[in-house]
mmCIF file of C-alpha atoms and ligand atoms in Angstrom:
data_model
loop_
_atom_site.group_PDB
_atom_site.id
_atom_site.type_symbol
_atom_site.label_atom_id
_atom_site.label_comp_id
_atom_site.label_asym_id
_atom_site.label_seq_id
_atom_site.Cartn_x
_atom_site.Cartn_y
_atom_site.Cartn_z
ATOM 1 C CA UNK A 1102 130.037 137.766 -86.530
ATOM 2 C CA UNK A 1103 131.273 139.535 -83.408
ATOM 3 C CA UNK A 1104 130.140 139.236 -79.777
ATOM 4 C CA UNK A 1105 129.093 135.635 -79.964
ATOM 5 C CA UNK A 1106 130.011 133.404 -77.088
ATOM 6 C CA UNK A 1107 132.586 130.711 -77.769
ATOM 7 C CA UNK A 1108 130.929 127.311 -77.913
ATOM 8 C CA UNK A 1109 132.199 124.160 -76.330
ATOM 9 C CA UNK A 1110 130.313 121.192 -77.727
ATOM 10 C CA UNK A 1111 130.799 118.234 -75.402
ATOM 11 C CA UNK A 1112 130.368 115.051 -77.433
ATOM 12 C CA UNK A 1113 130.127 112.401 -74.739
ATOM 13 C CA UNK A 1114 130.013 109.728 -77.468
ATOM 14 C CA UNK A 1115 129.337 106.350 -75.752
ATOM 15 C CA UNK A 1116 131.365 107.196 -72.677
ATOM 16 C CA UNK A 1117 128.642 107.881 -70.113
ATOM 17 C CA UNK A 1118 126.754 104.705 -69.417
ATOM 18 C CA UNK A 1119 123.936 105.428 -66.973
ATOM 19 C CA UNK A 1120 121.283 108.098 -66.510
ATOM 20 C CA UNK A 1121 122.629 108.751 -63.020
ATOM 21 C CA UNK A 1122 126.137 109.412 -64.353
ATOM 22 C CA UNK A 1123 124.824 111.581 -67.228
ATOM 23 C CA UNK A 1124 122.722 113.793 -64.973
ATOM 24 C CA UNK A 1125 125.438 113.875 -62.305
ATOM 25 C CA UNK A 1126 128.106 114.919 -64.801
ATOM 26 C CA UNK A 1127 125.918 117.604 -66.320
ATOM 27 C CA UNK A 1128 124.965 119.010 -62.924
ATOM 28 C CA UNK A 1129 128.581 119.047 -61.791
ATOM 29 C CA UNK A 1130 129.453 121.391 -64.660
ATOM 30 C CA UNK A 1131 126.347 123.508 -65.077
ATOM 31 C CA UNK A 1132 126.622 125.825 -62.081
ATOM 32 C CA UNK A 1133 130.064 126.933 -63.272
ATOM 33 C CA UNK A 1134 128.925 127.305 -66.875
ATOM 34 C CA UNK A 1135 126.028 129.503 -65.758
ATOM 35 C CA UNK A 1136 128.539 132.037 -64.421
ATOM 36 C CA UNK A 1137 130.583 132.335 -67.606
ATOM 37 C CA UNK A 1138 130.434 135.563 -69.588
ATOM 38 C CA UNK A 1139 131.908 134.472 -72.907
ATOM 39 C CA UNK A 1140 131.347 130.736 -73.145
ATOM 40 C CA UNK A 1141 128.385 128.517 -73.932
ATOM 41 C CA UNK A 1142 128.362 124.741 -73.535
ATOM 42 C CA UNK A 1143 126.337 122.333 -75.660
ATOM 43 C CA UNK A 1144 126.193 118.969 -74.002
ATOM 44 C CA UNK A 1145 125.583 115.963 -76.292
ATOM 45 C CA UNK A 1146 124.851 112.848 -74.225
ATOM 46 C CA UNK A 1147 124.035 109.425 -75.654
ATOM 47 C CA UNK A 1148 120.472 109.542 -77.041
ATOM 48 C CA UNK A 1149 118.829 107.689 -74.188
ATOM 49 C CA UNK A 1150 119.971 110.315 -71.657
ATOM 50 C CA UNK A 1151 119.167 113.442 -73.693
ATOM 51 C CA UNK A 1152 115.749 113.824 -72.111
ATOM 52 C CA UNK A 1153 116.939 113.590 -68.516
ATOM 53 C CA UNK A 1154 119.885 115.904 -69.124
ATOM 54 C CA UNK A 1155 117.653 118.424 -70.943
ATOM 55 C CA UNK A 1156 115.404 118.535 -67.874
ATOM 56 C CA UNK A 1157 118.340 120.003 -65.930
ATOM 57 C CA UNK A 1158 118.668 122.966 -68.320
ATOM 58 C CA UNK A 1159 117.646 126.291 -66.818
ATOM 59 C CA UNK A 1160 120.225 128.757 -68.077
ATOM 60 C CA UNK A 1161 121.038 129.956 -71.622
ATOM 61 C CA UNK A 1162 124.766 129.242 -71.154
ATOM 62 C CA UNK A 1163 124.211 125.527 -71.490
ATOM 63 C CA UNK A 1164 122.072 123.609 -73.948
ATOM 64 C CA UNK A 1165 121.637 120.005 -74.990
ATOM 65 C CA UNK A 1166 122.236 118.283 -78.302
ATOM 66 C CA UNK A 1167 121.965 114.846 -79.851
ATOM 67 C CA UNK A 1168 124.788 112.866 -81.443
ATOM 68 C CA UNK A 1169 122.718 111.991 -84.529
ATOM 69 C CA UNK A 1170 119.074 111.910 -85.658
ATOM 70 C CA UNK A 1171 117.127 109.926 -88.223
ATOM 71 C CA UNK A 1172 115.673 112.276 -90.881
ATOM 72 C CA UNK A 1173 112.056 111.170 -90.512
ATOM 73 C CA UNK A 1174 109.598 111.839 -87.715
ATOM 74 C CA UNK A 1175 108.423 108.269 -87.087
ATOM 75 C CA UNK A 1176 108.017 104.913 -88.825
ATOM 76 C CA UNK A 1177 109.405 101.409 -89.100
ATOM 77 C CA UNK A 1178 113.076 102.158 -88.421
ATOM 78 C CA UNK A 1179 114.262 99.695 -85.838
ATOM 79 C CA UNK A 1180 116.793 101.155 -83.466
ATOM 80 C CA UNK A 1181 116.746 104.687 -84.854
ATOM 81 C CA UNK A 1182 116.055 107.947 -83.003
ATOM 82 C CA UNK A 1183 114.053 110.353 -85.113
ATOM 83 C CA UNK A 1184 114.648 114.051 -85.418
ATOM 84 C CA UNK A 1185 111.236 114.639 -83.846
ATOM 85 C CA UNK A 1186 112.094 112.413 -80.876
ATOM 86 C CA UNK A 1187 115.311 114.342 -80.448
ATOM 87 C CA UNK A 1188 113.428 117.625 -80.480
ATOM 88 C CA UNK A 1189 110.740 116.357 -78.104
ATOM 89 C CA UNK A 1190 113.481 115.166 -75.747
ATOM 90 C CA UNK A 1191 114.761 118.718 -75.422
ATOM 91 C CA UNK A 1192 117.718 118.718 -77.825
ATOM 92 C CA UNK A 1193 118.364 122.002 -79.613
ATOM 93 C CA UNK A 1194 121.457 120.910 -81.545
ATOM 94 C CA UNK A 1195 122.374 117.714 -83.391
ATOM 95 C CA UNK A 1196 125.860 116.551 -84.349
ATOM 96 C CA UNK A 1197 125.721 115.212 -87.918
ATOM 97 C CA UNK A 1198 128.213 113.582 -90.254
ATOM 98 C CA UNK A 1199 130.679 112.731 -87.506
ATOM 99 C CA UNK A 1200 133.511 110.676 -88.967
ATOM 100 C CA UNK A 1201 132.713 107.900 -86.484
ATOM 101 C CA UNK A 1202 129.286 107.627 -88.170
ATOM 102 C CA UNK A 1203 130.122 108.364 -91.792
ATOM 103 C CA UNK A 1204 131.056 104.722 -92.439
ATOM 104 C CA UNK A 1205 127.469 103.814 -91.437
ATOM 105 C CA UNK A 1206 125.786 106.367 -93.655
ATOM 106 C CA UNK A 1207 126.011 107.815 -97.141
ATOM 107 C CA UNK A 1208 126.683 111.434 -97.992
ATOM 108 C CA UNK A 1209 123.046 111.846 -99.017
ATOM 109 C CA UNK A 1210 121.975 110.495 -95.595
ATOM 110 C CA UNK A 1211 124.016 113.285 -93.987
ATOM 111 C CA UNK A 1212 122.385 115.887 -96.247
ATOM 112 C CA UNK A 1213 118.897 114.532 -95.488
ATOM 113 C CA UNK A 1214 119.636 114.701 -91.785
ATOM 114 C CA UNK A 1215 120.857 118.294 -92.005
ATOM 115 C CA UNK A 1216 117.685 119.251 -93.901
ATOM 116 C CA UNK A 1217 115.403 117.473 -91.420
ATOM 117 C CA UNK A 1218 117.163 118.985 -88.417
ATOM 118 C CA UNK A 1219 116.832 122.515 -89.832
ATOM 119 C CA UNK A 1220 113.191 121.911 -90.792
ATOM 120 C CA UNK A 1221 112.470 120.970 -87.170
ATOM 121 C CA UNK A 1222 114.037 124.166 -85.871
ATOM 122 C CA UNK A 1223 117.141 122.462 -84.490
ATOM 123 C CA UNK A 1224 120.739 123.456 -85.198
ATOM 124 C CA UNK A 1225 123.007 121.007 -87.047
ATOM 125 C CA UNK A 1226 126.655 120.744 -86.043
ATOM 126 C CA UNK A 1227 128.039 119.398 -89.305
ATOM 127 C CA UNK A 1228 131.362 117.597 -89.055
ATOM 128 C CA UNK A 1229 133.786 117.556 -91.933
ATOM 129 C CA UNK A 1230 137.425 116.605 -92.123
ATOM 130 C CA UNK A 1231 140.023 114.881 -94.226
ATOM 131 C CA UNK A 1232 141.650 111.554 -93.436
ATOM 132 C CA UNK A 1233 145.149 112.824 -94.057
ATOM 133 C CA UNK A 1234 146.887 115.968 -95.218
ATOM 134 C CA UNK A 1235 147.590 114.394 -98.583
ATOM 135 C CA UNK A 1236 147.485 116.156 -101.949
ATOM 136 C CA UNK A 1237 143.684 115.916 -102.037
ATOM 137 C CA UNK A 1238 142.808 117.190 -98.561
ATOM 138 C CA UNK A 1239 141.353 120.491 -99.758
ATOM 139 C CA UNK A 1240 139.236 118.751 -102.395
ATOM 140 C CA UNK A 1241 137.913 116.368 -99.729
ATOM 141 C CA UNK A 1242 136.649 119.274 -97.618
ATOM 142 C CA UNK A 1243 135.153 121.045 -100.643
ATOM 143 C CA UNK A 1244 133.373 117.872 -101.723
ATOM 144 C CA UNK A 1245 131.986 117.175 -98.228
ATOM 145 C CA UNK A 1246 130.493 120.677 -98.170
ATOM 146 C CA UNK A 1247 129.049 120.305 -101.677
ATOM 147 C CA UNK A 1248 127.565 116.926 -100.768
ATOM 148 C CA UNK A 1249 125.693 118.479 -97.858
ATOM 149 C CA UNK A 1250 124.706 121.878 -99.170
ATOM 150 C CA UNK A 1251 123.823 120.967 -102.738
ATOM 151 C CA UNK A 1252 120.895 119.136 -101.205
ATOM 152 C CA UNK A 1253 120.037 121.434 -98.287
ATOM 153 C CA UNK A 1254 117.943 124.617 -98.593
ATOM 154 C CA UNK A 1255 120.374 127.511 -98.355
ATOM 155 C CA UNK A 1256 118.716 129.505 -95.624
ATOM 156 C CA UNK A 1257 119.157 130.060 -91.890
ATOM 157 C CA UNK A 1258 122.979 130.206 -91.954
ATOM 158 C CA UNK A 1259 122.825 131.547 -88.369
ATOM 159 C CA UNK A 1260 121.590 128.108 -87.285
ATOM 160 C CA UNK A 1261 124.394 126.208 -88.999
ATOM 161 C CA UNK A 1262 127.577 125.162 -87.262
ATOM 162 C CA UNK A 1263 130.472 123.568 -89.116
ATOM 163 C CA UNK A 1264 133.014 121.590 -87.133
ATOM 164 C CA UNK A 1265 136.348 120.973 -88.801
ATOM 165 C CA UNK A 1266 137.494 117.668 -87.342
ATOM 166 C CA UNK A 1267 140.418 116.224 -89.286
ATOM 167 C CA UNK A 1268 140.153 112.463 -88.872
ATOM 168 C CA UNK A 1269 143.878 112.152 -88.252
ATOM 169 C CA UNK A 1270 143.527 114.374 -85.188
ATOM 170 C CA UNK A 1271 140.536 112.738 -83.474
ATOM 171 C CA UNK A 1272 141.234 110.907 -80.215
ATOM 172 C CA UNK A 1273 144.754 110.466 -81.393
ATOM 173 C CA UNK A 1274 146.752 108.301 -79.013
ATOM 174 C CA UNK A 1275 149.783 110.234 -80.045
ATOM 175 C CA UNK A 1276 147.819 113.314 -78.943
ATOM 176 C CA UNK A 1277 148.134 114.738 -82.385
ATOM 177 C CA UNK A 1278 145.815 117.729 -82.642
ATOM 178 C CA UNK A 1279 145.880 119.963 -85.648
ATOM 179 C CA UNK A 1280 147.682 123.216 -85.005
ATOM 180 C CA UNK A 1281 145.793 126.459 -85.258
ATOM 181 C CA UNK A 1282 147.755 127.164 -88.455
ATOM 182 C CA UNK A 1283 146.360 123.978 -89.994
ATOM 183 C CA UNK A 1284 142.913 124.934 -88.755
ATOM 184 C CA UNK A 1285 143.159 128.378 -90.348
ATOM 185 C CA UNK A 1286 144.258 126.814 -93.664
ATOM 186 C CA UNK A 1287 141.217 124.551 -93.570
ATOM 187 C CA UNK A 1288 138.926 127.410 -92.580
ATOM 188 C CA UNK A 1289 140.017 129.387 -95.617
ATOM 189 C CA UNK A 1290 139.110 126.473 -97.893
ATOM 190 C CA UNK A 1291 135.795 125.941 -96.090
ATOM 191 C CA UNK A 1292 134.734 129.595 -96.177
ATOM 192 C CA UNK A 1293 135.631 129.975 -99.871
ATOM 193 C CA UNK A 1294 133.553 126.926 -100.741
ATOM 194 C CA UNK A 1295 130.623 128.079 -98.601
ATOM 195 C CA UNK A 1296 130.737 131.474 -100.247
ATOM 196 C CA UNK A 1297 130.333 129.755 -103.632
ATOM 197 C CA UNK A 1298 127.465 127.694 -102.251
ATOM 198 C CA UNK A 1299 125.602 130.436 -100.364
ATOM 199 C CA UNK A 1300 126.547 133.097 -102.950
ATOM 200 C CA UNK A 1301 127.081 135.819 -100.329
ATOM 201 C CA UNK A 1302 129.803 136.572 -97.797
ATOM 202 C CA UNK A 1303 127.128 137.829 -95.401
ATOM 203 C CA UNK A 1304 125.547 134.385 -95.107
ATOM 204 C CA UNK A 1305 128.925 132.787 -94.435
ATOM 205 C CA UNK A 1306 129.624 135.321 -91.675
ATOM 206 C CA UNK A 1307 126.584 133.990 -89.841
ATOM 207 C CA UNK A 1308 127.779 130.370 -89.822
ATOM 208 C CA UNK A 1309 129.772 129.301 -86.757
ATOM 209 C CA UNK A 1310 133.009 127.349 -87.116
ATOM 210 C CA UNK A 1311 134.437 124.946 -84.561
ATOM 211 C CA UNK A 1312 137.633 122.957 -84.249
ATOM 212 C CA UNK A 1313 137.638 119.368 -82.977
ATOM 213 C CA UNK A 1314 140.325 116.711 -82.582
ATOM 214 C CA UNK A 1315 142.388 115.963 -79.440
ATOM 215 C CA UNK A 1316 141.629 119.382 -78.057
ATOM 216 C CA UNK A 1317 142.255 119.902 -74.347
ATOM 217 C CA UNK A 1318 143.455 122.410 -71.785
ATOM 218 C CA UNK A 1319 147.031 122.149 -73.124
ATOM 219 C CA UNK A 1320 146.413 123.246 -76.697
ATOM 220 C CA UNK A 1321 143.244 125.357 -76.578
ATOM 221 C CA UNK A 1322 145.196 128.612 -76.235
ATOM 222 C CA UNK A 1323 146.848 128.074 -79.597
ATOM 223 C CA UNK A 1324 143.368 128.176 -81.195
ATOM 224 C CA UNK A 1325 142.048 131.031 -79.070
ATOM 225 C CA UNK A 1326 144.623 133.345 -80.672
ATOM 226 C CA UNK A 1327 142.400 133.354 -83.762
ATOM 227 C CA UNK A 1328 139.162 135.281 -83.431
ATOM 228 C CA UNK A 1329 137.761 133.191 -86.320
ATOM 229 C CA UNK A 1330 137.514 130.142 -84.031
ATOM 230 C CA UNK A 1331 133.946 130.273 -82.720
ATOM 231 C CA UNK A 1332 134.373 127.250 -80.496
ATOM 232 C CA UNK A 1333 135.362 123.632 -80.075
ATOM 233 C CA UNK A 1334 133.972 120.123 -80.406
ATOM 234 C CA UNK A 1335 135.539 117.934 -77.745
ATOM 235 C CA UNK A 1336 135.398 114.193 -77.198
ATOM 236 C CA UNK A 1337 137.808 112.627 -74.748
ATOM 237 C CA UNK A 1338 137.877 115.560 -72.320
ATOM 238 C CA UNK A 1339 134.144 116.264 -72.672
ATOM 239 C CA UNK A 1340 133.299 114.183 -69.621
ATOM 240 C CA UNK A 1341 136.185 115.378 -67.462
ATOM 241 C CA UNK A 1342 134.864 118.327 -65.414
ATOM 242 C CA UNK A 1343 138.344 119.288 -64.170
ATOM 243 C CA UNK A 1344 139.750 119.727 -67.682
ATOM 244 C CA UNK A 1345 136.575 121.444 -68.892
ATOM 245 C CA UNK A 1346 136.814 123.968 -66.042
ATOM 246 C CA UNK A 1347 140.378 124.819 -67.026
ATOM 247 C CA UNK A 1348 139.297 125.247 -70.648
ATOM 248 C CA UNK A 1349 136.423 127.534 -69.618
ATOM 249 C CA UNK A 1350 138.818 129.653 -67.559
ATOM 250 C CA UNK A 1351 141.268 129.918 -70.467
ATOM 251 C CA UNK A 1352 138.485 131.013 -72.821
ATOM 252 C CA UNK A 1353 137.129 133.575 -70.359
ATOM 253 C CA UNK A 1354 140.610 135.014 -69.654
ATOM 254 C CA UNK A 1355 141.417 135.172 -73.319
ATOM 255 C CA UNK A 1356 138.220 136.933 -74.407
ATOM 256 C CA UNK A 1357 138.476 139.382 -71.516
ATOM 257 C CA UNK A 1358 142.045 140.279 -72.506
ATOM 258 C CA UNK A 1359 140.914 140.814 -76.088
ATOM 259 C CA UNK A 1360 138.141 143.149 -74.945
ATOM 260 C CA UNK A 1361 140.546 145.187 -72.779
ATOM 261 C CA UNK A 1362 143.001 145.396 -75.668
ATOM 262 C CA UNK A 1363 140.250 146.753 -77.926
ATOM 263 C CA UNK A 1364 139.276 149.363 -75.310
ATOM 264 C CA UNK A 1365 142.887 150.514 -74.975
ATOM 265 C CA UNK A 1366 143.495 150.758 -78.724
HETATM 266 P P1 13P B 874 138.632 113.891 -79.218
HETATM 267 O O1 13P B 874 138.494 115.216 -78.513
HETATM 268 O O2 13P B 874 138.644 112.726 -78.303
HETATM 269 O O3 13P B 874 139.772 113.892 -80.189
HETATM 270 O O4 13P B 874 137.319 113.689 -80.076
HETATM 271 C C1 13P B 874 136.967 114.674 -80.969
HETATM 272 C C2 13P B 874 135.639 114.346 -81.476
HETATM 273 O O5 13P B 874 135.478 113.396 -82.220
HETATM 274 C C3 13P B 874 134.517 115.182 -81.037
HETATM 275 O O6 13P B 874 133.399 114.956 -81.801
#
């Protein structure tokens, strides 16, 4: 789908540890984000700060998301945050199936969460990714998609976001991001599988696709060369306003150049 803003999903993980810091960080970025023409930021604070951060939202260029949600509205679930709580706190997106959570939950938990999030009018950011580029990596991605979508009603593709986050590339100390070539290989596998699942290419065109894994201001341009990249899911740099600003500028410059090139064709 053309003319959609590139998304930067900032997954703060457990790295912001007070309400004051969460609100301060968000406010330090938001005035810049409000001025961007081609970029939208989804900020995903730790659950207990979602509400306070969401109260700062007053521009469509930035929104708030949760890092997970329990697929029931309420009940005896000690320590959980329900999908309804997330919604009532002001979240519009929810990251689901992150590899840092998959060892705590089953594949059917992830599918239940995706269903519950969609039923509550929120947008799931579904993470998939292989552990290594071994001989089975394509099958792993296909199976992760089947595990989610075989159980989820196949409607509202425009509200679905798939983040390809190869586990080997996440927060890699060796700073080992995937290359955009590896991303495009994965995207081909993902789109083919989704086409089988959703049965139409049109539905798949409406889904947004992100890359995540050691992405920063040094390697983002490699990915921006491909129009198929709808955005990014960032971890380590997600709470570094200086690096985020550089990434926003690179996105804006890149999209503007693309538009001028189209006009001059
Ligand atoms: P890094 O950007 O630190 O590799 O984290 C990626 C990630 O897990 C985002 O969800």
